[in-house]
Tab-separated table of C-alpha atoms and ligand atoms in Angstrom:
chain	number	residue	atom	x	y	z
A	313	MET	CA	29.990	-12.869	-71.284
A	314	ASN	CA	33.894	-13.880	-71.677
A	315	SER	CA	35.803	-11.186	-73.020
A	316	PRO	CA	36.828	-11.073	-76.342
A	317	LEU	CA	39.574	-13.171	-78.422
A	318	LEU	CA	40.573	-10.377	-80.251
A	319	GLN	CA	39.725	-6.766	-79.215
A	320	VAL	CA	40.670	-3.895	-82.205
A	321	THR	CA	40.218	0.169	-81.714
A	322	ASP	CA	40.659	2.534	-83.967
A	323	LEU	CA	42.487	0.231	-85.880
A	324	ALA	CA	44.174	2.383	-88.853
A	325	LYS	CA	47.202	1.686	-91.663
A	326	HIS	CA	48.625	4.148	-94.050
A	327	TYR	CA	51.518	3.994	-96.283
A	328	PRO	CA	54.107	6.760	-97.307
A	329	VAL	CA	53.079	7.328	-101.225
A	330	ALA	CA	54.689	9.470	-103.616
A	331	GLY	CA	54.309	12.750	-103.360
A	332	GLY	CA	54.537	13.034	-99.691
A	333	ARG	CA	51.108	11.346	-99.163
A	334	THR	CA	49.486	9.328	-97.612
A	335	LEU	CA	47.524	6.497	-98.775
A	336	ARG	CA	45.000	5.531	-95.660
A	337	ALA	CA	44.448	1.499	-96.620
A	338	VAL	CA	43.188	0.816	-92.950
A	339	ASN	CA	41.253	3.765	-91.895
A	340	GLY	CA	39.813	3.095	-87.960
A	341	VAL	CA	38.610	0.083	-88.361
A	342	SER	CA	37.425	-2.169	-85.071
A	343	PHE	CA	35.423	-5.118	-84.063
A	344	THR	CA	35.667	-8.087	-81.282
A	345	LEU	CA	35.932	-11.232	-82.382
A	346	ARG	CA	35.178	-13.519	-79.548
A	347	ALA	CA	36.690	-17.593	-78.809
A	348	GLY	CA	34.965	-19.987	-81.112
A	349	GLU	CA	33.720	-16.974	-83.180
A	350	VAL	CA	33.648	-16.746	-87.338
A	351	LEU	CA	33.743	-13.412	-88.069
A	352	GLY	CA	33.791	-12.066	-92.279
A	353	VAL	CA	35.985	-9.997	-93.258
A	354	VAL	CA	34.004	-8.275	-97.242
A	355	GLY	CA	35.072	-6.238	-99.974
A	356	GLU	CA	36.249	-5.545	-103.419
A	357	SER	CA	39.928	-5.000	-104.104
A	358	GLY	CA	41.757	-2.356	-102.285
A	359	SER	CA	39.722	-2.428	-99.588
A	360	GLY	CA	42.541	-2.905	-97.100
A	361	LYS	CA	41.486	-6.797	-95.903
A	362	THR	CA	44.732	-7.472	-96.471
A	363	THR	CA	45.924	-5.033	-94.624
A	364	LEU	CA	43.726	-5.419	-92.325
A	365	GLY	CA	44.696	-8.953	-91.272
A	366	ARG	CA	48.230	-9.301	-91.895
A	367	VAL	CA	48.315	-5.924	-88.966
A	368	VAL	CA	46.037	-7.613	-86.695
A	369	LEU	CA	48.551	-10.611	-87.044
A	370	ARG	CA	51.509	-8.332	-85.610
A	371	LEU	CA	53.125	-9.021	-89.248
A	372	THR	CA	53.431	-5.291	-89.742
A	373	PRO	CA	53.041	-2.129	-87.410
A	374	PRO	CA	49.988	-0.189	-87.302
A	375	SER	CA	50.297	3.329	-87.270
A	376	ALA	CA	47.493	4.101	-84.870
A	377	GLY	CA	45.148	1.933	-82.963
A	378	GLU	CA	44.545	-0.833	-79.890
A	379	ILE	CA	44.967	-4.592	-81.119
A	380	VAL	CA	44.257	-6.680	-77.267
A	381	PHE	CA	44.798	-10.355	-78.260
A	382	ARG	CA	43.867	-13.145	-75.084
A	383	GLY	CA	43.920	-10.148	-72.977
A	384	GLN	CA	47.054	-8.380	-74.154
A	385	ASP	CA	47.700	-5.444	-75.671
A	386	VAL	CA	49.935	-6.477	-78.391
A	387	THR	CA	49.684	-3.052	-80.742
A	388	HIS	CA	53.211	-2.545	-80.069
A	389	LEU	CA	54.875	-5.372	-79.012
A	390	SER	CA	58.502	-5.653	-79.507
A	391	ARG	CA	59.539	-8.694	-81.578
A	392	ARG	CA	61.118	-10.978	-79.757
A	393	ALA	CA	57.870	-11.202	-77.488
A	394	LEU	CA	56.001	-11.140	-80.543
A	395	ARG	CA	57.159	-14.555	-81.387
A	396	LYS	CA	55.197	-15.964	-78.123
A	397	VAL	CA	51.692	-14.742	-79.501
A	398	ARG	CA	52.779	-15.844	-82.498
A	399	ARG	CA	51.659	-19.084	-82.548
A	400	HIS	CA	49.048	-18.511	-81.563
A	401	MET	CA	47.588	-16.720	-83.815
A	402	GLN	CA	48.198	-17.987	-87.531
A	403	LEU	CA	47.711	-16.840	-90.619
A	404	VAL	CA	45.779	-19.524	-94.712
A	405	PHE	CA	47.249	-17.712	-97.392
A	406	GLN	CA	45.178	-16.749	-100.601
A	407	ASP	CA	47.060	-18.818	-103.411
A	408	PRO	CA	48.263	-22.749	-102.149
A	409	TYR	CA	50.627	-23.028	-104.961
A	410	ALA	CA	52.894	-19.365	-104.171
A	411	SER	CA	52.408	-20.369	-100.330
A	412	LEU	CA	54.574	-23.561	-99.619
A	413	ASN	CA	57.652	-24.104	-101.481
A	414	PRO	CA	57.930	-26.344	-103.374
A	415	ARG	CA	61.411	-28.225	-102.814
A	416	MET	CA	60.298	-28.999	-99.226
A	417	SER	CA	58.057	-31.994	-98.811
A	418	VAL	CA	55.261	-31.928	-95.959
A	419	GLU	CA	56.725	-33.012	-93.389
A	420	GLN	CA	59.395	-30.704	-93.698
A	421	ILE	CA	56.602	-27.641	-94.519
A	422	LEU	CA	54.989	-28.281	-91.300
A	423	ALA	CA	58.021	-29.200	-89.081
A	424	ILE	CA	59.121	-25.616	-89.715
A	425	PRO	CA	56.246	-24.208	-86.776
A	426	LEU	CA	57.162	-26.753	-84.466
A	427	GLN	CA	60.367	-26.758	-84.638
A	428	VAL	CA	60.345	-22.376	-84.291
A	429	HIS	CA	56.875	-23.196	-81.645
A	430	GLU	CA	57.768	-26.601	-79.237
A	431	PRO	CA	62.113	-26.562	-80.298
A	432	SER	CA	61.573	-29.199	-77.586
A	433	LEU	CA	59.801	-31.820	-79.452
A	434	GLY	CA	61.531	-35.324	-80.529
A	435	ARG	CA	61.621	-35.544	-84.174
A	436	ALA	CA	59.061	-39.021	-83.941
A	437	ASP	CA	56.982	-37.028	-81.512
A	438	ARG	CA	56.971	-34.475	-84.456
A	439	ARG	CA	56.243	-36.934	-87.234
A	440	SER	CA	53.548	-37.915	-85.253
A	441	ARG	CA	52.239	-34.313	-84.899
A	442	ILE	CA	52.056	-33.899	-88.004
A	443	GLU	CA	50.353	-37.445	-89.244
A	444	GLU	CA	47.992	-36.354	-86.661
A	445	MET	CA	47.262	-33.083	-88.235
A	446	LEU	CA	47.150	-34.071	-91.602
A	447	ARG	CA	44.265	-36.620	-90.214
A	448	THR	CA	42.413	-33.824	-88.751
A	449	VAL	CA	43.093	-31.641	-92.434
A	450	GLY	CA	41.304	-34.576	-94.180
A	451	LEU	CA	44.465	-36.009	-95.870
A	452	PHE	CA	46.134	-39.215	-95.305
A	453	ALA	CA	49.415	-39.660	-93.550
A	454	GLU	CA	50.630	-40.541	-95.742
A	455	ALA	CA	51.431	-37.482	-97.078
A	456	ALA	CA	53.678	-35.406	-94.994
A	457	ASP	CA	56.597	-37.605	-97.591
A	458	ARG	CA	55.735	-36.192	-100.595
A	459	TYR	CA	55.475	-32.797	-102.318
A	460	PRO	CA	52.678	-29.916	-103.062
A	461	HIS	CA	53.284	-29.931	-106.449
A	462	GLU	CA	51.309	-34.085	-106.358
A	463	PHE	CA	48.728	-32.305	-104.855
A	464	SER	CA	45.637	-30.957	-106.180
A	465	GLY	CA	44.791	-27.205	-105.115
A	466	GLY	CA	42.053	-28.618	-102.972
A	467	GLN	CA	44.612	-30.114	-100.716
A	468	ARG	CA	47.284	-27.933	-100.769
A	469	GLN	CA	45.194	-25.483	-99.349
A	470	ARG	CA	44.820	-28.315	-96.677
A	471	ILE	CA	48.385	-28.647	-96.275
A	472	GLY	CA	48.165	-24.695	-95.732
A	473	ILE	CA	45.340	-25.291	-93.076
A	474	ALA	CA	47.280	-28.124	-91.479
A	475	ARG	CA	50.976	-25.701	-91.172
A	476	ALA	CA	48.459	-22.740	-89.760
A	477	LEU	CA	47.319	-24.629	-87.502
A	478	ILE	CA	50.044	-27.330	-85.938
A	479	CYS	CA	51.343	-25.473	-82.880
A	480	ARG	CA	47.109	-25.541	-82.284
A	481	PRO	CA	46.719	-21.572	-82.449
A	482	GLU	CA	43.200	-20.190	-81.382
A	483	LEU	CA	43.495	-17.460	-83.956
A	484	LEU	CA	43.097	-18.125	-87.616
A	485	VAL	CA	43.496	-15.303	-90.313
A	486	ALA	CA	42.721	-16.941	-93.260
A	487	ASP	CA	42.589	-14.035	-96.436
A	488	GLU	CA	41.025	-15.363	-99.052
A	489	PRO	CA	41.803	-19.018	-98.458
A	490	VAL	CA	39.354	-20.549	-101.331
A	491	SER	CA	39.088	-17.762	-103.846
A	492	ALA	CA	42.280	-19.401	-105.981
A	493	LEU	CA	39.823	-22.467	-105.483
A	494	ASP	CA	37.473	-24.371	-107.748
A	495	VAL	CA	33.601	-23.980	-106.725
A	496	SER	CA	33.100	-26.832	-106.240
A	497	VAL	CA	36.104	-27.199	-104.265
A	498	GLN	CA	35.402	-23.827	-102.962
A	499	ALA	CA	32.585	-25.338	-100.378
A	500	GLN	CA	34.965	-28.336	-99.230
A	501	VAL	CA	37.358	-26.279	-97.631
A	502	VAL	CA	34.724	-23.942	-96.060
A	503	ASN	CA	33.915	-27.339	-94.883
A	504	LEU	CA	36.677	-28.100	-93.288
A	505	LEU	CA	37.009	-24.753	-91.628
A	506	LEU	CA	33.961	-25.009	-90.322
A	507	ASP	CA	34.683	-28.292	-89.186
A	508	LEU	CA	38.079	-27.027	-87.350
A	509	ARG	CA	35.950	-24.581	-85.777
A	510	GLU	CA	34.053	-27.325	-84.162
A	511	ARG	CA	36.659	-29.634	-82.757
A	512	LEU	CA	38.845	-27.422	-82.394
A	513	GLY	CA	37.407	-24.269	-80.956
A	514	LEU	CA	39.364	-22.050	-83.208
A	515	SER	CA	38.134	-18.025	-84.233
A	516	ILE	CA	38.463	-17.656	-87.303
A	517	LEU	CA	38.933	-13.903	-89.412
A	518	PHE	CA	37.925	-15.092	-92.628
A	519	ILE	CA	38.608	-12.135	-95.447
A	520	ALA	CA	37.249	-12.594	-99.231
A	521	HIS	CA	35.648	-10.782	-101.514
A	522	ASP	CA	32.880	-12.916	-101.951
A	523	ILE	CA	30.137	-12.331	-100.066
A	524	ALA	CA	28.271	-14.948	-100.663
A	525	VAL	CA	31.229	-17.182	-99.590
A	526	VAL	CA	31.667	-15.497	-96.168
A	527	GLY	CA	27.811	-15.977	-95.288
A	528	MET	CA	28.736	-19.162	-96.575
A	529	ILE	CA	30.779	-19.600	-92.984
A	530	SER	CA	31.156	-16.264	-90.988
A	531	ASP	CA	28.326	-16.340	-87.491
A	532	ARG	CA	28.993	-11.753	-88.107
A	533	ILE	CA	30.746	-9.992	-91.087
A	534	ALA	CA	32.240	-6.711	-91.345
A	535	VAL	CA	32.201	-4.293	-94.660
A	536	MET	CA	34.407	-2.572	-94.941
A	537	TYR	CA	35.073	0.319	-98.305
A	538	LEU	CA	38.831	2.149	-98.685
A	539	GLY	CA	39.850	1.033	-95.158
A	540	ARG	CA	37.293	1.090	-92.582
A	541	VAL	CA	33.907	-0.901	-91.787
A	542	VAL	CA	30.913	0.597	-93.188
A	543	GLU	CA	28.085	-2.124	-92.339
A	544	ILE	CA	28.981	-4.678	-88.646
A	545	ALA	CA	25.838	-7.550	-88.310
A	546	ASP	CA	25.618	-10.866	-87.703
A	547	THR	CA	25.284	-13.299	-90.919
A	548	LEU	CA	21.262	-13.570	-91.045
A	549	SER	CA	20.882	-9.881	-90.177
A	550	LEU	CA	23.380	-8.760	-93.133
A	551	PHE	CA	21.792	-11.121	-95.675
A	552	ASN	CA	17.840	-10.064	-94.698
A	553	ARG	CA	18.345	-6.137	-94.742
A	554	PRO	CA	21.463	-4.745	-95.514
A	555	ARG	CA	21.875	-1.426	-94.127
A	556	HIS	CA	24.624	0.503	-96.735
A	557	PRO	CA	24.400	0.644	-99.291
A	558	TYR	CA	27.331	-0.702	-100.192
A	559	THR	CA	25.795	-3.936	-98.739
A	560	GLU	CA	23.108	-3.978	-100.868
A	561	ALA	CA	25.131	-3.115	-104.188
A	562	LEU	CA	27.572	-6.816	-103.220
A	563	PHE	CA	24.404	-8.525	-102.667
A	564	SER	CA	22.777	-7.791	-106.176
A	565	ALA	CA	26.038	-8.460	-107.828
A	566	VAL	CA	25.126	-12.139	-106.625
A	567	PRO	CA	22.726	-13.621	-109.174
A	568	ASP	CA	22.243	-15.920	-106.106
A	569	LEU	CA	22.011	-13.455	-104.332
A	570	GLY	CA	19.339	-11.034	-105.606
A	571	GLY	CA	21.539	-10.439	-108.402
A	572	ARG	CA	18.326	-10.922	-110.741
A	573	ARG	CA	16.835	-7.338	-109.487
A	574	ASP	CA	19.277	-5.178	-111.160
A	575	ARG	CA	23.466	-5.066	-111.408
A	576	ILE	CA	24.074	-2.048	-111.919
A	577	LEU	CA	23.830	-0.837	-108.557
A	578	LEU	CA	27.876	-0.197	-108.447
A	579	GLN	CA	29.438	1.541	-111.129
A	580	GLY	CA	33.445	2.132	-111.681
A	581	ASP	CA	36.068	1.159	-109.741
A	582	VAL	CA	37.115	1.352	-106.123
A	583	PRO	CA	38.585	5.564	-105.244
A	584	SER	CA	41.912	5.896	-104.823
A	585	PRO	CA	42.198	5.102	-100.785
A	586	VAL	CA	45.960	8.348	-100.993
A	587	SER	CA	42.824	10.883	-102.524
A	588	PRO	CA	39.111	9.341	-101.269
A	589	PRO	CA	36.398	11.081	-101.534
A	590	SER	CA	34.873	14.161	-98.461
A	591	GLY	CA	32.658	13.086	-96.426
A	592	CYS	CA	30.950	9.784	-96.676
A	593	PRO	CA	34.176	7.062	-98.859
A	594	PHE	CA	31.029	5.380	-100.595
A	595	ARG	CA	29.374	8.211	-101.969
A	596	THR	CA	30.858	8.722	-105.773
A	597	ARG	CA	29.422	5.254	-105.908
A	598	CYS	CA	25.758	5.753	-104.125
A	599	ARG	CA	22.388	5.905	-105.274
A	600	TYR	CA	21.411	7.257	-102.339
A	601	ALA	CA	23.807	9.785	-102.375
A	602	GLU	CA	23.120	13.827	-102.016
A	603	PRO	CA	25.015	16.799	-101.376
A	604	ASP	CA	25.420	16.831	-97.486
A	605	CYS	CA	26.529	13.130	-97.886
A	606	ALA	CA	29.674	15.336	-98.840
A	607	VAL	CA	30.153	17.141	-95.745
A	608	GLU	CA	31.176	14.473	-92.762
A	609	VAL	CA	32.173	11.108	-92.559
A	610	PRO	CA	29.200	8.574	-91.231
A	611	SER	CA	30.131	6.606	-87.972
A	612	LEU	CA	28.893	3.219	-87.050
A	613	VAL	CA	25.111	3.302	-85.427
A	614	GLU	CA	23.753	0.665	-84.480
A	615	ARG	CA	19.907	0.788	-86.313
A	616	SER	CA	19.373	-3.026	-84.396
A	617	PRO	CA	20.805	-4.564	-82.011
A	618	GLY	CA	23.999	-5.701	-82.918
A	619	HIS	CA	24.052	-4.373	-86.279
A	620	LEU	CA	26.276	-1.671	-87.264
A	621	ALA	CA	26.478	0.618	-90.584
A	622	ALA	CA	27.577	3.864	-91.807
A	623	CYS	CA	25.733	5.775	-93.768
A	624	HIS	CA	23.238	9.312	-93.760
A	625	ARG	CA	20.870	7.969	-95.561
A	626	PRO	CA	19.879	4.309	-94.066
A	627	GLU	CA	15.956	5.321	-94.401
A	628	LEU	CA	16.150	5.504	-97.673
A	629	VAL	CA	18.668	2.220	-97.391
A	630	LEU	CA	15.791	0.131	-95.329
A	631	ALA	CA	13.291	2.209	-97.519
A	632	SER	CA	14.910	-0.162	-100.631
A	633	PRO	CA	12.964	-2.343	-102.472
A	634	LEU	CA	16.479	-3.752	-103.409
A	635	SER	CA	17.343	-4.582	-100.081
A	636	ASP	CA	15.043	-7.375	-99.989
A	637	VAL	CA	16.064	-10.478	-98.219
A	638	ALA	CA	19.295	-12.090	-99.888
A	639	PRO	CA	18.237	-15.446	-99.148
A	640	LEU	CA	21.450	-17.278	-97.567
A	641	PRO	CA	23.774	-19.056	-98.912
A	642	ARG	CA	24.482	-22.435	-97.968
A	643	LEU	CA	26.809	-25.239	-98.202
A	644	ARG	CA	27.259	-28.019	-101.070
B	551	ADP	P1	42.404	-6.030	-99.898
B	551	ADP	O1	43.096	-6.728	-99.725
B	551	ADP	O2	41.157	-5.792	-100.419
B	551	ADP	O3	42.091	-6.621	-101.487
B	551	ADP	P2	44.666	-4.182	-99.153
B	551	ADP	O4	44.951	-4.402	-97.513
B	551	ADP	O5	45.602	-5.097	-100.362
B	551	ADP	O6	43.266	-4.532	-99.826
B	551	ADP	O7	45.027	-2.972	-100.207
B	551	ADP	C1	44.261	-1.368	-99.333
B	551	ADP	C2	45.306	-0.884	-100.275
B	551	ADP	O8	46.550	-0.092	-99.598
B	551	ADP	C3	45.290	-1.314	-102.182
B	551	ADP	O9	44.742	0.303	-102.099
B	551	ADP	C4	46.542	-0.920	-101.555
B	551	ADP	O10	47.856	-0.942	-103.074
B	551	ADP	C5	46.787	-0.343	-100.340
B	551	ADP	N1	48.648	-1.368	-100.004
B	551	ADP	C6	49.166	-2.472	-99.628
B	551	ADP	N2	49.450	-2.606	-99.413
B	551	ADP	C7	50.856	-1.211	-99.468
B	551	ADP	C8	52.165	-1.265	-98.971
B	551	ADP	N3	52.817	-2.172	-98.931
B	551	ADP	N4	52.808	0.307	-99.986
B	551	ADP	C9	51.791	0.991	-100.024
B	551	ADP	N5	49.604	1.135	-100.117
B	551	ADP	C10	49.568	-0.633	-99.928
B	552	MG	MG1	43.582	-9.106	-100.335
């Protein structure tokens, strides 16, 4: 088997906060991403998804752990050395309104990464690369001469994707790329990303808070809670048999995926990552928790082939009728 495109080991990102305390936004995350694979990252707001994506791209330095990308340890690369790596790993933002400069034409927006990473490209070649990329993301070449406000939300997100792809990266980190879009437009953009993965051989780290959206696009899914991966599995396996009570609760909150059962599964907010519960971080919201769940942090254990969960009560989750088969979300 090929070595993975991206290998992340025990990655952590800590922020110092008031009172000399530490906020553990990402707290020991490990995963691999193979070439051409889509790995979904899902969890409620505050679970550390954005921080994970930014650390993986080295937009912010990790506090601990290791990032190996294309066989190269990029964990501690200098700013200069990073620039060479950057063109191979790009970010798509959540908000296609805020992330595109309204005073620049689409051509100017897409020219910036080309000027940085392919400075020898002449003007005409640059223009044709831009036009080609606009067509690749389902827009017209003439879009180059227009301004962001002339486009709909979905079209703007296509422009954001074009900007990320114009230097032909191998890894795309898409952070809530459809969360700001109307539901009807979400599936179109998800479809586009799947199509681009196919045609360009892209690997995608697809981050979203909505497990139904993540299920539409991902080959595998990592579920995050308080900076940790609590479950990771093939999408089908995760949907068929969630092995972590948090995942079970995420499913039950989505009407199409089992919300018909009961929606009381997940009460209250995610605890503060500054002072997480002792032992299992999820135990304060867990329907299966017992006193000894407070003692140790559960480690990720393989429960079936390729399906890992971090839970002290896996047999209870498995026995629950609530965690019975959620239908896979389908596109369109
Ligand atoms: P998500 O994307 O899952 O909503 P984030 O990665 O944005 O989660 O945030 C995870 C935690 O880290 C949150 O508690 C957030 O407040 C905190 N956090 C994120 N960025 C910073 C920062 N620059 N300084 C301090 N805390 C931060
Ligand atoms: Mg986020």
